[in-house]
Tab-separated table of C-alpha atoms in Angstrom:
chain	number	residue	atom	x	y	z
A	1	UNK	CA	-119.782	125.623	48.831
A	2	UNK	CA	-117.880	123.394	46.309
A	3	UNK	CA	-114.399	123.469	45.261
A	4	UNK	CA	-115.578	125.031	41.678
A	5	UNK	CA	-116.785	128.148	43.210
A	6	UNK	CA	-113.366	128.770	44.525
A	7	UNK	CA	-110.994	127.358	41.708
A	8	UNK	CA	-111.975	127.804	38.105
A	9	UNK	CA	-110.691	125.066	35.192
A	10	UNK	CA	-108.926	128.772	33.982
A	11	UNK	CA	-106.421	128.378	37.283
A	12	UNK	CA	-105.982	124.817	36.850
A	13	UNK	CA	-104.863	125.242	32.914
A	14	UNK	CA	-102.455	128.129	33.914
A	15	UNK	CA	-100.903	125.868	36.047
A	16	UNK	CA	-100.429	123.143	33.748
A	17	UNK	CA	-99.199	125.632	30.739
A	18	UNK	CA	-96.727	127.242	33.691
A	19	UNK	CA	-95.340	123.649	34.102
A	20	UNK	CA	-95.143	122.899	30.460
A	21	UNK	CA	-93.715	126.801	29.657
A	22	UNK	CA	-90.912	125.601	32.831
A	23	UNK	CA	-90.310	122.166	30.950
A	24	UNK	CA	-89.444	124.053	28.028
A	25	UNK	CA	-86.885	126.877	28.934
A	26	UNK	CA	-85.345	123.588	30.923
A	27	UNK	CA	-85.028	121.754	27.796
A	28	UNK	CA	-84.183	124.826	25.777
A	29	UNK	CA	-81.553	126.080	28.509
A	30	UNK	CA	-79.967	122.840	28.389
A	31	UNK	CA	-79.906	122.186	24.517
A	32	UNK	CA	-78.180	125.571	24.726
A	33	UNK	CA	-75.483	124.042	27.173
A	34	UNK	CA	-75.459	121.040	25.239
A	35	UNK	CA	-76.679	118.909	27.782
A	36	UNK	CA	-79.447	116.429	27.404
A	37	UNK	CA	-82.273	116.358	30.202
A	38	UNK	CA	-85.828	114.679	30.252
A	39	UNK	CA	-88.707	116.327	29.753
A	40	UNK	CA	-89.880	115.248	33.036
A	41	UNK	CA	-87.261	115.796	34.960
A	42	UNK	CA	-87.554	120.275	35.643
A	43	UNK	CA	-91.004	120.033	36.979
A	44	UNK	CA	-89.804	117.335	39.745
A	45	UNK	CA	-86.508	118.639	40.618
A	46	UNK	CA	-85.860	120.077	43.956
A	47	UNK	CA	-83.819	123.078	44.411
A	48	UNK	CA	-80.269	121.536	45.874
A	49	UNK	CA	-79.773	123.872	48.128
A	50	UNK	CA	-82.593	126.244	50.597
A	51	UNK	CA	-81.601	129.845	51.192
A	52	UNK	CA	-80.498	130.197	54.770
A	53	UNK	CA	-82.449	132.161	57.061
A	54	UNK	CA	-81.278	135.917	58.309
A	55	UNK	CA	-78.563	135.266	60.300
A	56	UNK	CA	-80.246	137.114	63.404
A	57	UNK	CA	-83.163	134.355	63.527
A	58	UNK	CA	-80.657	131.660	62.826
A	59	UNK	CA	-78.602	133.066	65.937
A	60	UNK	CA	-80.645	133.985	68.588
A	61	UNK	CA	-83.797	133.375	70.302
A	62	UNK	CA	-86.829	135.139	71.041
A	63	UNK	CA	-86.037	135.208	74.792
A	64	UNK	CA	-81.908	136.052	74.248
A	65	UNK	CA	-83.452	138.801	72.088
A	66	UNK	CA	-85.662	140.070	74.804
A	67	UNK	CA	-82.791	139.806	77.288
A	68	UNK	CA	-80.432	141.532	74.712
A	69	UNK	CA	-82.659	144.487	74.313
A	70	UNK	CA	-83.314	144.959	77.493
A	71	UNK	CA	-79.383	144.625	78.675
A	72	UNK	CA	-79.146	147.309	75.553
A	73	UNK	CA	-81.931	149.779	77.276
A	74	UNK	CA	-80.453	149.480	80.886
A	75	UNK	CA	-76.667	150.138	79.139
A	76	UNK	CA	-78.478	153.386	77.222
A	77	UNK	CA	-80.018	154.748	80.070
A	78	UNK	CA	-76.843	154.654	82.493
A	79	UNK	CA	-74.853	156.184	79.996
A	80	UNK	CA	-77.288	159.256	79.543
A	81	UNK	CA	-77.549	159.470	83.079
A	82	UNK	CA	-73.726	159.125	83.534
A	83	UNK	CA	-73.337	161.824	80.515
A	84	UNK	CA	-76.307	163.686	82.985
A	85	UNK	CA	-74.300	163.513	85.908
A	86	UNK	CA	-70.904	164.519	84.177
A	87	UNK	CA	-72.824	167.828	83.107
A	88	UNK	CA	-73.773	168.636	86.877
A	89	UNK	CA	-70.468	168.319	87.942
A	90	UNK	CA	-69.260	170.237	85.431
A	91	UNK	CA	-71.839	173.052	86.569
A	92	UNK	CA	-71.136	171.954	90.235
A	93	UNK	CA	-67.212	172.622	89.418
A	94	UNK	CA	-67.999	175.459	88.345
A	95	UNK	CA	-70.265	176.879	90.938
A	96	UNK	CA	-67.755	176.006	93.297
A	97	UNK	CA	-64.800	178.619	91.678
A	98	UNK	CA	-67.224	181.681	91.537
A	99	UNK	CA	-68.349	180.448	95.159
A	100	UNK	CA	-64.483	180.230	96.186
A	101	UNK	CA	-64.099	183.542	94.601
A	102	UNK	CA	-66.576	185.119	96.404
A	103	UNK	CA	-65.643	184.054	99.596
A	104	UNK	CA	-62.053	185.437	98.867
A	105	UNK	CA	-63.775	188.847	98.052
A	106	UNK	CA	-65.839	188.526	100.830
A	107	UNK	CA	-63.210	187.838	103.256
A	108	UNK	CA	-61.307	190.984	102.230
A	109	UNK	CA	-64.103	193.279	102.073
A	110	UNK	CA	-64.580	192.189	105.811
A	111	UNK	CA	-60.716	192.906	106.768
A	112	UNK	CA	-61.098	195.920	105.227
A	113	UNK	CA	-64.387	197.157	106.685
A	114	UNK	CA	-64.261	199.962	109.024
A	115	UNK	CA	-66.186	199.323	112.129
A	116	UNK	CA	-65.640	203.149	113.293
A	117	UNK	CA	-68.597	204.013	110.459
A	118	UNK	CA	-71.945	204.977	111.258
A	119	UNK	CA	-73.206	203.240	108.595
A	120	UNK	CA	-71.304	199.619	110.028
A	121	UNK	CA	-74.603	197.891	110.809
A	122	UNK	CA	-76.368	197.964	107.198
A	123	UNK	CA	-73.309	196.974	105.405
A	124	UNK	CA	-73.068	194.334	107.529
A	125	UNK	CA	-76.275	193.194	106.918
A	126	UNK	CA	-75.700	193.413	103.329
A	127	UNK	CA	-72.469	191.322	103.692
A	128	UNK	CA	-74.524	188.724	105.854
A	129	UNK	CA	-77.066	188.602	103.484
A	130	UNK	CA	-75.021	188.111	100.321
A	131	UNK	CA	-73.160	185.406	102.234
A	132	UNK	CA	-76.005	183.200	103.044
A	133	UNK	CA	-77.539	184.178	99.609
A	134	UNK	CA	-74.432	182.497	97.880
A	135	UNK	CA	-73.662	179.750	100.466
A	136	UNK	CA	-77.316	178.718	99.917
A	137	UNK	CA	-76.925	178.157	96.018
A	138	UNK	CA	-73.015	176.562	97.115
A	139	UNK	CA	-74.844	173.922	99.050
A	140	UNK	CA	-77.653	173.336	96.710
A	141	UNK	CA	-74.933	171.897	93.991
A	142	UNK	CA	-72.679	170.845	95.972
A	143	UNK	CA	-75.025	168.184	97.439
A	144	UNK	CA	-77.948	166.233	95.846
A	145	UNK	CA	-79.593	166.537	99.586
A	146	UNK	CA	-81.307	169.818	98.684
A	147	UNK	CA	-82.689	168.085	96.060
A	148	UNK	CA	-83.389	164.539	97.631
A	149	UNK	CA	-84.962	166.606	100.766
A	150	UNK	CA	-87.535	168.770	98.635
A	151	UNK	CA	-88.775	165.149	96.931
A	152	UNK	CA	-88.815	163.791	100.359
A	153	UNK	CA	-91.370	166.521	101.715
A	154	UNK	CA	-93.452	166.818	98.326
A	155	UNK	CA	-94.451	162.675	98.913
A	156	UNK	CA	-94.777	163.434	102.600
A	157	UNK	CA	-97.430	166.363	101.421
A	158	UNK	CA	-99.057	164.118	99.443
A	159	UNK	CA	-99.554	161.316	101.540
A	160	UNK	CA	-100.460	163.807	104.431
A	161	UNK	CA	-102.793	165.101	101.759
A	162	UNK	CA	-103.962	162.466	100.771
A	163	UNK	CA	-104.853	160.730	104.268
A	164	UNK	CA	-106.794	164.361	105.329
A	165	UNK	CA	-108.731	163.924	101.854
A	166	UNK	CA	-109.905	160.544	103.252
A	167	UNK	CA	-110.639	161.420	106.947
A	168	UNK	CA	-112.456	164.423	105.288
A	169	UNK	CA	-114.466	162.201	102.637
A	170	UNK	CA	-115.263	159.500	105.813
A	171	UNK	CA	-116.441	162.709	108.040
A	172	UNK	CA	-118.545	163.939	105.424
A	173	UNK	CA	-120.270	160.762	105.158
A	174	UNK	CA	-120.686	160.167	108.562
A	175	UNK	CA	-122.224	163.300	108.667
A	176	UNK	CA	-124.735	162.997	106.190
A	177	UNK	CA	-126.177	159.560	107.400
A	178	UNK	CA	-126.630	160.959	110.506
A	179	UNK	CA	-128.659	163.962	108.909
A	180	UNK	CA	-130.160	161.623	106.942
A	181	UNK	CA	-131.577	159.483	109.762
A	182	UNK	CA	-132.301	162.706	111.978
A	183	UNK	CA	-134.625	163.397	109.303
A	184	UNK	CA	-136.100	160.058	108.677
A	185	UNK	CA	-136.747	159.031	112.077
């Protein structure tokens, strides 16, 4: 295709009107401000001065960016999960009063328990039972193990799992080739 598909003599006269319109405020901008200027001179006059970038792409590059973000991320996500850890302290702390309480109740229910009863050995049991009830849930926040040890055994289950889904899949095959060539021979 030629150039005259693409630009039309219309786009090339609005071009050269635009420059002479330009020429003309110049003149008529500095006739007002009683200075005297060439006709020529507007349409080949560079600006004196380019605007300066953004100051962020002036600054910094792509890769200190990169690294800035990322610095930004890791700083975010320590502080929620110091903020995260705060909170289960603050739980923990307070788990650990009502467990200190009970203990103190506990302990004087137990001085005060009367072993001449016929009834001694249930409310015993219910005292037993209470007390590892409530030292279970003690140890459970007062310790991350409970929680580290339960993630522990759920990947051990899976790889276990997963390596008896194998041996199982392998078996099966085994299996069928060999009633396959039963059959076929």
């Amino acid at each position: 295709m030629s150039r005259d598909n693409f630009i039309s003599d219309n786009l090339i006269n609005i071009r050269e009107s635009l420059r002479k319109e330009q020429s003309a405020q110049a003149i008529d901008s500095a006739a007002s401000n009683g200075t005297e200027t060439q006709t020529h001179e507007p349409a080949k006059r560079m600006p004196s001065e380019l605007p300066a970038p953004a100051p962020r792409m002036q600054l910094r590059a792509p890769e200190l960016d990169r690294e800035r973000r990322e610095l930004i991320g890791r700083i975010r996500r320590d502080y929620t999960l110091t903020a995260a850890e705060l909170e289960q302290m603050d739980i923990a702390r307070k788990e650990a009063a009502v467990f200190m309480e009970f203990l103190a109740n506990q302990q004087n229910t137990l001085e005060k328990l009367d072993l001449d009863r016929s009834d001694i050995s249930r409310e015993l049991d219910r005292l037993a039972w209470e007390y590892y009830q409530r030292s279970g849930r003690w140890r459970a926040f007062s310790s991350g193990t409970a929680q580290k040890e339960s993630s522990e055994q759920t990947h051990t289950t899976v790889r276990t799992g997963s390596r008896l889904t194998a041996a199982a899949i392998i078996i099966s095959a085994l299996l069928i080739s060999g009633t396959i060539l039963a059959v076929f021979l």
